[in-house]
Amino acid sequence: QVQLVESGGGLVQAGGSLRLSCAASGRTFSSYTMGWFRQAPGKEREFVAGISWSAGNTYYADSVKGRFTISRDNAKNTVYLQMNSLKPEDTAVYYCAATDRRVTIDLRRYDYWGQGTQVTVSS
């Protein structure tokens, strides 16, 4: 069982930066693949970034490549999403999720989810 709690969301101007954190409980955090997803109003939840358990592999949605960076600290049971050059279209609730499978963009394959944190980017 893994419990996830996101933090770090907020209001930022276009071009600004935010760093999201996702703190996990459970002794087996280091064995899970972690992902970040987002859901804008009226839209489906979408994959943003994923990282393998060893942090050896990272994956990004095309819309955030070059602007967002996912990382993890297994000693702290935490995964991060550094978001730079933010755009108004990045506005969404951001969720972290865990799976014992390989990184996948399919949200149905993630077993544990946080409650989400709101990111709002003003123009």
mmCIF file of N, CA and C in Angstrom:
data_model
loop_
_atom_site.group_PDB
_atom_site.id
_atom_site.type_symbol
_atom_site.label_atom_id
_atom_site.label_comp_id
_atom_site.label_asym_id
_atom_site.label_seq_id
_atom_site.Cartn_x
_atom_site.Cartn_y
_atom_site.Cartn_z
ATOM 1 N N GLN A 1 0.849 -1.194 0.000
ATOM 2 C CA GLN A 1 0.000 0.000 0.000
ATOM 3 C C GLN A 1 0.880 1.239 0.000
ATOM 4 N N VAL A 2 0.539 2.200 -0.845
ATOM 5 C CA VAL A 2 1.291 3.449 -0.940
ATOM 6 C C VAL A 2 0.298 4.602 -0.849
ATOM 7 N N GLN A 3 0.592 5.553 -0.005
ATOM 8 C CA GLN A 3 -0.204 6.773 0.066
ATOM 9 C C GLN A 3 0.620 7.928 -0.459
ATOM 10 N N LEU A 4 -0.004 8.769 -1.280
ATOM 11 C CA LEU A 4 0.699 9.849 -1.966
ATOM 12 C C LEU A 4 0.064 11.195 -1.618
ATOM 13 N N VAL A 5 0.914 12.176 -1.333
ATOM 14 C CA VAL A 5 0.445 13.516 -1.016
ATOM 15 C C VAL A 5 1.240 14.522 -1.823
ATOM 16 N N GLU A 6 0.548 15.256 -2.695
ATOM 17 C CA GLU A 6 1.201 16.276 -3.522
ATOM 18 C C GLU A 6 1.218 17.621 -2.808
ATOM 19 N N SER A 7 2.190 18.435 -3.166
ATOM 20 C CA SER A 7 2.273 19.804 -2.667
ATOM 21 C C SER A 7 3.048 20.633 -3.668
ATOM 22 N N GLY A 8 2.992 21.954 -3.489
ATOM 23 C CA GLY A 8 3.801 22.840 -4.313
ATOM 24 C C GLY A 8 3.043 23.570 -5.401
ATOM 25 N N GLY A 9 1.757 23.276 -5.544
ATOM 26 C CA GLY A 9 0.988 23.989 -6.546
ATOM 27 C C GLY A 9 0.747 25.430 -6.144
ATOM 28 N N GLY A 10 0.190 26.203 -7.076
ATOM 29 C CA GLY A 10 -0.101 27.589 -6.788
ATOM 30 C C GLY A 10 -0.376 28.375 -8.039
ATOM 31 N N LEU A 11 -0.378 29.695 -7.872
ATOM 32 C CA LEU A 11 -0.621 30.620 -8.976
ATOM 33 C C LEU A 11 0.700 31.226 -9.409
ATOM 34 N N VAL A 12 0.972 31.200 -10.699
ATOM 35 C CA VAL A 12 2.220 31.736 -11.223
ATOM 36 C C VAL A 12 1.943 32.396 -12.572
ATOM 37 N N GLN A 13 2.737 33.396 -12.896
ATOM 38 C CA GLN A 13 2.596 34.055 -14.186
ATOM 39 C C GLN A 13 3.233 33.221 -15.287
ATOM 40 N N ALA A 14 2.757 33.409 -16.490
ATOM 41 C CA ALA A 14 3.347 32.721 -17.644
ATOM 42 C C ALA A 14 4.848 33.010 -17.702
ATOM 43 N N GLY A 15 5.604 31.965 -17.980
ATOM 44 C CA GLY A 15 7.057 32.085 -17.998
ATOM 45 C C GLY A 15 7.713 31.745 -16.682
ATOM 46 N N GLY A 16 6.918 31.627 -15.645
ATOM 47 C CA GLY A 16 7.451 31.330 -14.321
ATOM 48 C C GLY A 16 7.680 29.851 -14.096
ATOM 49 N N SER A 17 8.063 29.523 -12.858
ATOM 50 C CA SER A 17 8.398 28.146 -12.495
ATOM 51 C C SER A 17 7.706 27.731 -11.208
ATOM 52 N N LEU A 18 7.488 26.441 -11.091
ATOM 53 C CA LEU A 18 7.000 25.830 -9.867
ATOM 54 C C LEU A 18 7.645 24.460 -9.740
ATOM 55 N N ARG A 19 7.801 24.008 -8.494
ATOM 56 C CA ARG A 19 8.250 22.642 -8.275
ATOM 57 C C ARG A 19 7.209 21.917 -7.444
ATOM 58 N N LEU A 20 6.672 20.871 -8.000
ATOM 59 C CA LEU A 20 5.724 20.036 -7.290
ATOM 60 C C LEU A 20 6.465 18.901 -6.592
ATOM 61 N N SER A 21 5.960 18.530 -5.434
ATOM 62 C CA SER A 21 6.505 17.392 -4.700
ATOM 63 C C SER A 21 5.391 16.397 -4.441
ATOM 64 N N CYS A 22 5.777 15.154 -4.354
ATOM 65 C CA CYS A 22 4.831 14.101 -4.024
ATOM 66 C C CYS A 22 5.500 13.203 -2.997
ATOM 67 N N ALA A 23 5.008 13.267 -1.773
ATOM 68 C CA ALA A 23 5.564 12.468 -0.690
ATOM 69 C C ALA A 23 4.794 11.166 -0.573
ATOM 70 N N ALA A 24 5.535 10.090 -0.491
ATOM 71 C CA ALA A 24 4.913 8.771 -0.436
ATOM 72 C C ALA A 24 5.180 8.103 0.901
ATOM 73 N N SER A 25 4.188 7.394 1.363
ATOM 74 C CA SER A 25 4.369 6.560 2.555
ATOM 75 C C SER A 25 4.541 5.119 2.102
ATOM 76 N N GLY A 26 5.131 4.333 2.948
ATOM 77 C CA GLY A 26 5.299 2.933 2.577
ATOM 78 C C GLY A 26 6.756 2.599 2.356
ATOM 79 N N ARG A 27 7.142 1.430 2.774
ATOM 80 C CA ARG A 27 8.536 1.044 2.703
ATOM 81 C C ARG A 27 8.991 0.697 1.301
ATOM 82 N N THR A 28 8.043 0.455 0.387
ATOM 83 C CA THR A 28 8.417 -0.039 -0.924
ATOM 84 C C THR A 28 8.390 1.039 -1.995
ATOM 85 N N PHE A 29 8.437 2.309 -1.590
ATOM 86 C CA PHE A 29 8.367 3.404 -2.561
ATOM 87 C C PHE A 29 9.412 3.230 -3.644
ATOM 88 N N SER A 30 10.603 2.831 -3.263
ATOM 89 C CA SER A 30 11.706 2.772 -4.219
ATOM 90 C C SER A 30 11.488 1.721 -5.305
ATOM 91 N N SER A 31 10.532 0.841 -5.120
ATOM 92 C CA SER A 31 10.284 -0.189 -6.131
ATOM 93 C C SER A 31 9.204 0.216 -7.131
ATOM 94 N N TYR A 32 8.594 1.378 -6.934
ATOM 95 C CA TYR A 32 7.492 1.810 -7.788
ATOM 96 C C TYR A 32 7.946 2.771 -8.875
ATOM 97 N N THR A 33 7.378 2.581 -10.042
ATOM 98 C CA THR A 33 7.448 3.598 -11.079
ATOM 99 C C THR A 33 6.481 4.725 -10.687
ATOM 100 N N MET A 34 6.906 5.947 -10.877
ATOM 101 C CA MET A 34 6.085 7.097 -10.497
ATOM 102 C C MET A 34 5.730 7.919 -11.733
ATOM 103 N N GLY A 35 4.538 8.475 -11.690
ATOM 104 C CA GLY A 35 4.108 9.312 -12.799
ATOM 105 C C GLY A 35 3.420 10.569 -12.314
ATOM 106 N N TRP A 36 3.476 11.592 -13.145
ATOM 107 C CA TRP A 36 2.698 12.807 -12.928
ATOM 108 C C TRP A 36 1.668 12.906 -14.053
ATOM 109 N N PHE A 37 0.457 13.223 -13.667
ATOM 110 C CA PHE A 37 -0.643 13.436 -14.601
ATOM 111 C C PHE A 37 -1.261 14.793 -14.299
ATOM 112 N N ARG A 38 -2.067 15.270 -15.220
ATOM 113 C CA ARG A 38 -2.788 16.517 -14.970
ATOM 114 C C ARG A 38 -4.164 16.462 -15.610
ATOM 115 N N GLN A 39 -5.055 17.236 -15.035
ATOM 116 C CA GLN A 39 -6.410 17.294 -15.562
ATOM 117 C C GLN A 39 -6.897 18.731 -15.520
ATOM 118 N N ALA A 40 -7.154 19.265 -16.702
ATOM 119 C CA ALA A 40 -7.697 20.609 -16.828
ATOM 120 C C ALA A 40 -9.221 20.530 -16.819
ATOM 121 N N PRO A 41 -9.884 21.622 -16.477
ATOM 122 C CA PRO A 41 -11.347 21.607 -16.445
ATOM 123 C C PRO A 41 -11.944 21.184 -17.787
ATOM 124 N N GLY A 42 -12.859 20.230 -17.735
ATOM 125 C CA GLY A 42 -13.524 19.772 -18.942
ATOM 126 C C GLY A 42 -12.706 18.849 -19.820
ATOM 127 N N LYS A 43 -11.513 18.485 -19.359
ATOM 128 C CA LYS A 43 -10.652 17.612 -20.165
ATOM 129 C C LYS A 43 -10.345 16.333 -19.408
ATOM 130 N N GLU A 44 -9.876 15.347 -20.160
ATOM 131 C CA GLU A 44 -9.489 14.092 -19.543
ATOM 132 C C GLU A 44 -8.124 14.235 -18.860
ATOM 133 N N ARG A 45 -7.920 13.375 -17.886
ATOM 134 C CA ARG A 45 -6.621 13.360 -17.229
ATOM 135 C C ARG A 45 -5.579 12.853 -18.218
ATOM 136 N N GLU A 46 -4.412 13.501 -18.242
ATOM 137 C CA GLU A 46 -3.384 13.147 -19.206
ATOM 138 C C GLU A 46 -2.028 12.963 -18.550
ATOM 139 N N PHE A 47 -1.231 12.107 -19.180
ATOM 140 C CA PHE A 47 0.125 11.849 -18.718
ATOM 141 C C PHE A 47 0.996 13.073 -18.939
ATOM 142 N N VAL A 48 1.839 13.368 -17.954
ATOM 143 C CA VAL A 48 2.778 14.472 -18.060
ATOM 144 C C VAL A 48 4.215 13.952 -18.088
ATOM 145 N N ALA A 49 4.566 13.137 -17.096
ATOM 146 C CA ALA A 49 5.933 12.636 -16.995
ATOM 147 C C ALA A 49 5.957 11.378 -16.151
ATOM 148 N N GLY A 50 6.967 10.548 -16.377
ATOM 149 C CA GLY A 50 7.117 9.334 -15.590
ATOM 150 C C GLY A 50 8.581 9.042 -15.338
ATOM 151 N N ILE A 51 8.845 8.299 -14.273
ATOM 152 C CA ILE A 51 10.221 7.980 -13.914
ATOM 153 C C ILE A 51 10.265 6.562 -13.371
ATOM 154 N N SER A 52 11.252 5.812 -13.793
ATOM 155 C CA SER A 52 11.389 4.437 -13.340
ATOM 156 C C SER A 52 11.836 4.389 -11.888
ATOM 157 N N TRP A 53 11.776 3.213 -11.298
ATOM 158 C CA TRP A 53 12.077 3.093 -9.873
ATOM 159 C C TRP A 53 13.509 3.515 -9.555
ATOM 160 N N SER A 54 14.418 3.258 -10.484
ATOM 161 C CA SER A 54 15.819 3.595 -10.255
ATOM 162 C C SER A 54 16.178 4.999 -10.712
ATOM 163 N N ALA A 55 15.199 5.682 -11.294
ATOM 164 C CA ALA A 55 15.419 7.015 -11.886
ATOM 165 C C ALA A 55 16.295 6.940 -13.123
ATOM 166 N N GLY A 56 16.530 5.728 -13.620
ATOM 167 C CA GLY A 56 17.358 5.598 -14.799
ATOM 168 C C GLY A 56 16.641 5.962 -16.088
ATOM 169 N N ASN A 57 15.331 5.949 -16.043
ATOM 170 C CA ASN A 57 14.539 6.259 -17.238
ATOM 171 C C ASN A 57 13.472 7.276 -16.908
ATOM 172 N N THR A 58 13.378 8.284 -17.750
ATOM 173 C CA THR A 58 12.333 9.291 -17.603
ATOM 174 C C THR A 58 11.619 9.466 -18.941
ATOM 175 N N TYR A 59 10.363 9.851 -18.859
ATOM 176 C CA TYR A 59 9.527 9.998 -20.051
ATOM 177 C C TYR A 59 8.657 11.236 -19.884
ATOM 178 N N TYR A 60 8.413 11.902 -20.996
ATOM 179 C CA TYR A 60 7.657 13.144 -20.956
ATOM 180 C C TYR A 60 6.632 13.196 -22.089
ATOM 181 N N ALA A 61 5.536 13.848 -21.801
ATOM 182 C CA ALA A 61 4.605 14.187 -22.865
ATOM 183 C C ALA A 61 5.257 15.228 -23.763
ATOM 184 N N ASP A 62 4.935 15.186 -25.028
ATOM 185 C CA ASP A 62 5.541 16.136 -25.971
ATOM 186 C C ASP A 62 5.285 17.582 -25.556
ATOM 187 N N SER A 63 4.139 17.811 -24.952
ATOM 188 C CA SER A 63 3.751 19.185 -24.602
ATOM 189 C C SER A 63 4.625 19.787 -23.503
ATOM 190 N N VAL A 64 5.366 18.962 -22.773
ATOM 191 C CA VAL A 64 6.166 19.496 -21.664
ATOM 192 C C VAL A 64 7.659 19.226 -21.834
ATOM 193 N N LYS A 65 8.047 18.507 -22.862
ATOM 194 C CA LYS A 65 9.463 18.207 -23.078
ATOM 195 C C LYS A 65 10.273 19.472 -23.172
ATOM 196 N N GLY A 66 11.400 19.474 -22.483
ATOM 197 C CA GLY A 66 12.271 20.634 -22.487
ATOM 198 C C GLY A 66 11.892 21.698 -21.474
ATOM 199 N N ARG A 67 10.708 21.567 -20.862
ATOM 200 C CA ARG A 67 10.272 22.550 -19.864
ATOM 201 C C ARG A 67 10.113 21.931 -18.477
ATOM 202 N N PHE A 68 9.689 20.676 -18.427
ATOM 203 C CA PHE A 68 9.454 19.987 -17.158
ATOM 204 C C PHE A 68 10.524 18.928 -16.942
ATOM 205 N N THR A 69 10.857 18.705 -15.671
ATOM 206 C CA THR A 69 11.809 17.657 -15.310
ATOM 207 C C THR A 69 11.278 16.870 -14.126
ATOM 208 N N ILE A 70 11.209 15.571 -14.292
ATOM 209 C CA ILE A 70 10.789 14.698 -13.199
ATOM 210 C C ILE A 70 12.028 14.093 -12.560
ATOM 211 N N SER A 71 11.990 13.977 -11.245
ATOM 212 C CA SER A 71 13.102 13.368 -10.519
ATOM 213 C C SER A 71 12.548 12.706 -9.256
ATOM 214 N N ARG A 72 13.384 11.928 -8.610
ATOM 215 C CA ARG A 72 12.930 11.276 -7.377
ATOM 216 C C ARG A 72 14.101 11.132 -6.424
ATOM 217 N N ASP A 73 13.770 11.096 -5.154
ATOM 218 C CA ASP A 73 14.738 10.853 -4.097
ATOM 219 C C ASP A 73 14.181 9.700 -3.282
ATOM 220 N N ASN A 74 14.681 8.514 -3.528
ATOM 221 C CA ASN A 74 14.135 7.342 -2.848
ATOM 222 C C ASN A 74 14.418 7.360 -1.346
ATOM 223 N N ALA A 75 15.483 8.016 -0.951
ATOM 224 C CA ALA A 75 15.784 8.112 0.481
ATOM 225 C C ALA A 75 14.747 8.956 1.207
ATOM 226 N N LYS A 76 14.128 9.884 0.475
ATOM 227 C CA LYS A 76 13.108 10.757 1.060
ATOM 228 C C LYS A 76 11.698 10.344 0.663
ATOM 229 N N ASN A 77 11.582 9.261 -0.077
ATOM 230 C CA ASN A 77 10.264 8.803 -0.542
ATOM 231 C C ASN A 77 9.498 9.916 -1.253
ATOM 232 N N THR A 78 10.184 10.635 -2.104
ATOM 233 C CA THR A 78 9.580 11.799 -2.742
ATOM 234 C C THR A 78 9.913 11.827 -4.230
ATOM 235 N N VAL A 79 8.919 12.214 -5.012
ATOM 236 C CA VAL A 79 9.128 12.455 -6.429
ATOM 237 C C VAL A 79 8.783 13.917 -6.708
ATOM 238 N N TYR A 80 9.511 14.514 -7.623
ATOM 239 C CA TYR A 80 9.382 15.940 -7.910
ATOM 240 C C TYR A 80 9.021 16.170 -9.377
ATOM 241 N N LEU A 81 8.406 17.311 -9.615
ATOM 242 C CA LEU A 81 8.191 17.766 -10.980
ATOM 243 C C LEU A 81 8.566 19.240 -11.029
ATOM 244 N N GLN A 82 9.716 19.513 -11.620
ATOM 245 C CA GLN A 82 10.158 20.888 -11.820
ATOM 246 C C GLN A 82 9.543 21.396 -13.104
ATOM 247 N N MET A 83 8.800 22.480 -13.002
ATOM 248 C CA MET A 83 8.098 23.030 -14.160
ATOM 249 C C MET A 83 8.610 24.429 -14.449
ATOM 250 N N ASN A 84 9.219 24.598 -15.600
ATOM 251 C CA ASN A 84 9.760 25.889 -16.024
ATOM 252 C C ASN A 84 9.025 26.390 -17.252
ATOM 253 N N SER A 85 9.185 27.656 -17.538
ATOM 254 C CA SER A 85 8.560 28.264 -18.728
ATOM 255 C C SER A 85 7.080 27.902 -18.806
ATOM 256 N N LEU A 86 6.403 28.082 -17.715
ATOM 257 C CA LEU A 86 5.001 27.669 -17.649
ATOM 258 C C LEU A 86 4.132 28.506 -18.582
ATOM 259 N N LYS A 87 3.122 27.847 -19.107
ATOM 260 C CA LYS A 87 2.190 28.469 -20.047
ATOM 261 C C LYS A 87 0.777 28.385 -19.471
ATOM 262 N N PRO A 88 -0.113 29.260 -19.892
ATOM 263 C CA PRO A 88 -1.503 29.170 -19.403
ATOM 264 C C PRO A 88 -2.126 27.800 -19.657
ATOM 265 N N GLU A 89 -1.737 27.139 -20.727
ATOM 266 C CA GLU A 89 -2.307 25.820 -21.018
ATOM 267 C C GLU A 89 -1.791 24.731 -20.089
ATOM 268 N N ASP A 90 -0.841 25.050 -19.230
ATOM 269 C CA ASP A 90 -0.392 24.105 -18.199
ATOM 270 C C ASP A 90 -1.313 24.123 -16.981
ATOM 271 N N THR A 91 -2.247 25.042 -16.961
ATOM 272 C CA THR A 91 -3.181 25.131 -15.842
ATOM 273 C C THR A 91 -3.994 23.853 -15.713
ATOM 274 N N ALA A 92 -3.949 23.252 -14.529
ATOM 275 C CA ALA A 92 -4.628 21.972 -14.304
ATOM 276 C C ALA A 92 -4.422 21.566 -12.844
ATOM 277 N N VAL A 93 -5.143 20.529 -12.456
ATOM 278 C CA VAL A 93 -4.824 19.841 -11.209
ATOM 279 C C VAL A 93 -3.808 18.760 -11.553
ATOM 280 N N TYR A 94 -2.708 18.758 -10.809
ATOM 281 C CA TYR A 94 -1.628 17.814 -11.062
ATOM 282 C C TYR A 94 -1.665 16.708 -10.013
ATOM 283 N N TYR A 95 -1.576 15.475 -10.509
ATOM 284 C CA TYR A 95 -1.636 14.301 -9.653
ATOM 285 C C TYR A 95 -0.353 13.477 -9.805
ATOM 286 N N CYS A 96 0.114 12.925 -8.712
ATOM 287 C CA CYS A 96 1.148 11.912 -8.837
ATOM 288 C C CYS A 96 0.517 10.545 -8.643
ATOM 289 N N ALA A 97 1.159 9.548 -9.218
ATOM 290 C CA ALA A 97 0.610 8.207 -9.199
ATOM 291 C C ALA A 97 1.740 7.197 -9.174
ATOM 292 N N ALA A 98 1.445 6.011 -8.680
ATOM 293 C CA ALA A 98 2.449 4.961 -8.555
ATOM 294 C C ALA A 98 1.945 3.673 -9.194
ATOM 295 N N THR A 99 2.882 2.953 -9.793
ATOM 296 C CA THR A 99 2.577 1.658 -10.375
ATOM 297 C C THR A 99 3.768 0.732 -10.191
ATOM 298 N N ASP A 100 3.486 -0.565 -10.120
ATOM 299 C CA ASP A 100 4.590 -1.512 -10.034
ATOM 300 C C ASP A 100 4.961 -2.035 -11.417
ATOM 301 N N ARG A 101 4.444 -1.394 -12.445
ATOM 302 C CA ARG A 101 4.774 -1.745 -13.833
ATOM 303 C C ARG A 101 5.794 -0.754 -14.376
ATOM 304 N N ARG A 102 6.163 -0.944 -15.617
ATOM 305 C CA ARG A 102 7.053 0.022 -16.259
ATOM 306 C C ARG A 102 6.304 1.323 -16.481
ATOM 307 N N VAL A 103 7.054 2.370 -16.777
ATOM 308 C CA VAL A 103 6.419 3.654 -17.050
ATOM 309 C C VAL A 103 5.453 3.507 -18.221
ATOM 310 N N THR A 104 4.272 4.037 -18.039
ATOM 311 C CA THR A 104 3.255 3.995 -19.069
ATOM 312 C C THR A 104 2.434 5.270 -19.009
ATOM 313 N N ILE A 105 1.914 5.662 -20.154
ATOM 314 C CA ILE A 105 1.066 6.850 -20.194
ATOM 315 C C ILE A 105 -0.376 6.492 -19.858
ATOM 316 N N ASP A 106 -0.668 5.200 -19.743
ATOM 317 C CA ASP A 106 -2.024 4.732 -19.478
ATOM 318 C C ASP A 106 -2.345 4.858 -17.994
ATOM 319 N N LEU A 107 -3.201 5.795 -17.667
ATOM 320 C CA LEU A 107 -3.479 6.049 -16.252
ATOM 321 C C LEU A 107 -4.153 4.862 -15.584
ATOM 322 N N ARG A 108 -4.768 3.978 -16.364
ATOM 323 C CA ARG A 108 -5.442 2.818 -15.780
ATOM 324 C C ARG A 108 -4.463 1.824 -15.175
ATOM 325 N N ARG A 109 -3.200 1.954 -15.530
ATOM 326 C CA ARG A 109 -2.194 1.021 -15.024
ATOM 327 C C ARG A 109 -1.527 1.510 -13.739
ATOM 328 N N TYR A 110 -1.951 2.664 -13.262
ATOM 329 C CA TYR A 110 -1.407 3.185 -12.012
ATOM 330 C C TYR A 110 -2.367 2.816 -10.878
ATOM 331 N N ASP A 111 -1.788 2.294 -9.822
ATOM 332 C CA ASP A 111 -2.593 1.719 -8.744
ATOM 333 C C ASP A 111 -2.889 2.695 -7.615
ATOM 334 N N TYR A 112 -2.010 3.665 -7.425
ATOM 335 C CA TYR A 112 -2.153 4.592 -6.291
ATOM 336 C C TYR A 112 -2.080 6.012 -6.815
ATOM 337 N N TRP A 113 -2.927 6.868 -6.221
ATOM 338 C CA TRP A 113 -3.031 8.257 -6.663
ATOM 339 C C TRP A 113 -3.059 9.190 -5.451
ATOM 340 N N GLY A 114 -2.483 10.375 -5.658
ATOM 341 C CA GLY A 114 -2.621 11.423 -4.662
ATOM 342 C C GLY A 114 -3.919 12.191 -4.885
ATOM 343 N N GLN A 115 -4.128 13.195 -4.047
ATOM 344 C CA GLN A 115 -5.369 13.961 -4.105
ATOM 345 C C GLN A 115 -5.300 15.103 -5.112
ATOM 346 N N GLY A 116 -4.104 15.417 -5.567
ATOM 347 C CA GLY A 116 -3.924 16.468 -6.560
ATOM 348 C C GLY A 116 -3.563 17.806 -5.958
ATOM 349 N N THR A 117 -2.884 18.622 -6.749
ATOM 350 C CA THR A 117 -2.543 19.982 -6.355
ATOM 351 C C THR A 117 -2.799 20.894 -7.551
ATOM 352 N N GLN A 118 -3.408 22.043 -7.286
ATOM 353 C CA GLN A 118 -3.810 22.953 -8.362
ATOM 354 C C GLN A 118 -2.633 23.810 -8.817
ATOM 355 N N VAL A 119 -2.446 23.877 -10.120
ATOM 356 C CA VAL A 119 -1.474 24.778 -10.735
ATOM 357 C C VAL A 119 -2.248 25.700 -11.670
ATOM 358 N N THR A 120 -2.095 26.996 -11.444
ATOM 359 C CA THR A 120 -2.762 27.985 -12.280
ATOM 360 C C THR A 120 -1.723 28.935 -12.853
ATOM 361 N N VAL A 121 -1.702 29.049 -14.163
ATOM 362 C CA VAL A 121 -0.738 29.909 -14.847
ATOM 363 C C VAL A 121 -1.514 31.050 -15.506
ATOM 364 N N SER A 122 -1.219 32.248 -15.069
ATOM 365 C CA SER A 122 -1.915 33.405 -15.616
ATOM 366 C C SER A 122 -1.135 33.989 -16.793
ATOM 367 N N SER A 123 -1.867 34.565 -17.733
ATOM 368 C CA SER A 123 -1.219 35.133 -18.937
ATOM 369 C C SER A 123 -0.865 36.596 -18.731
#
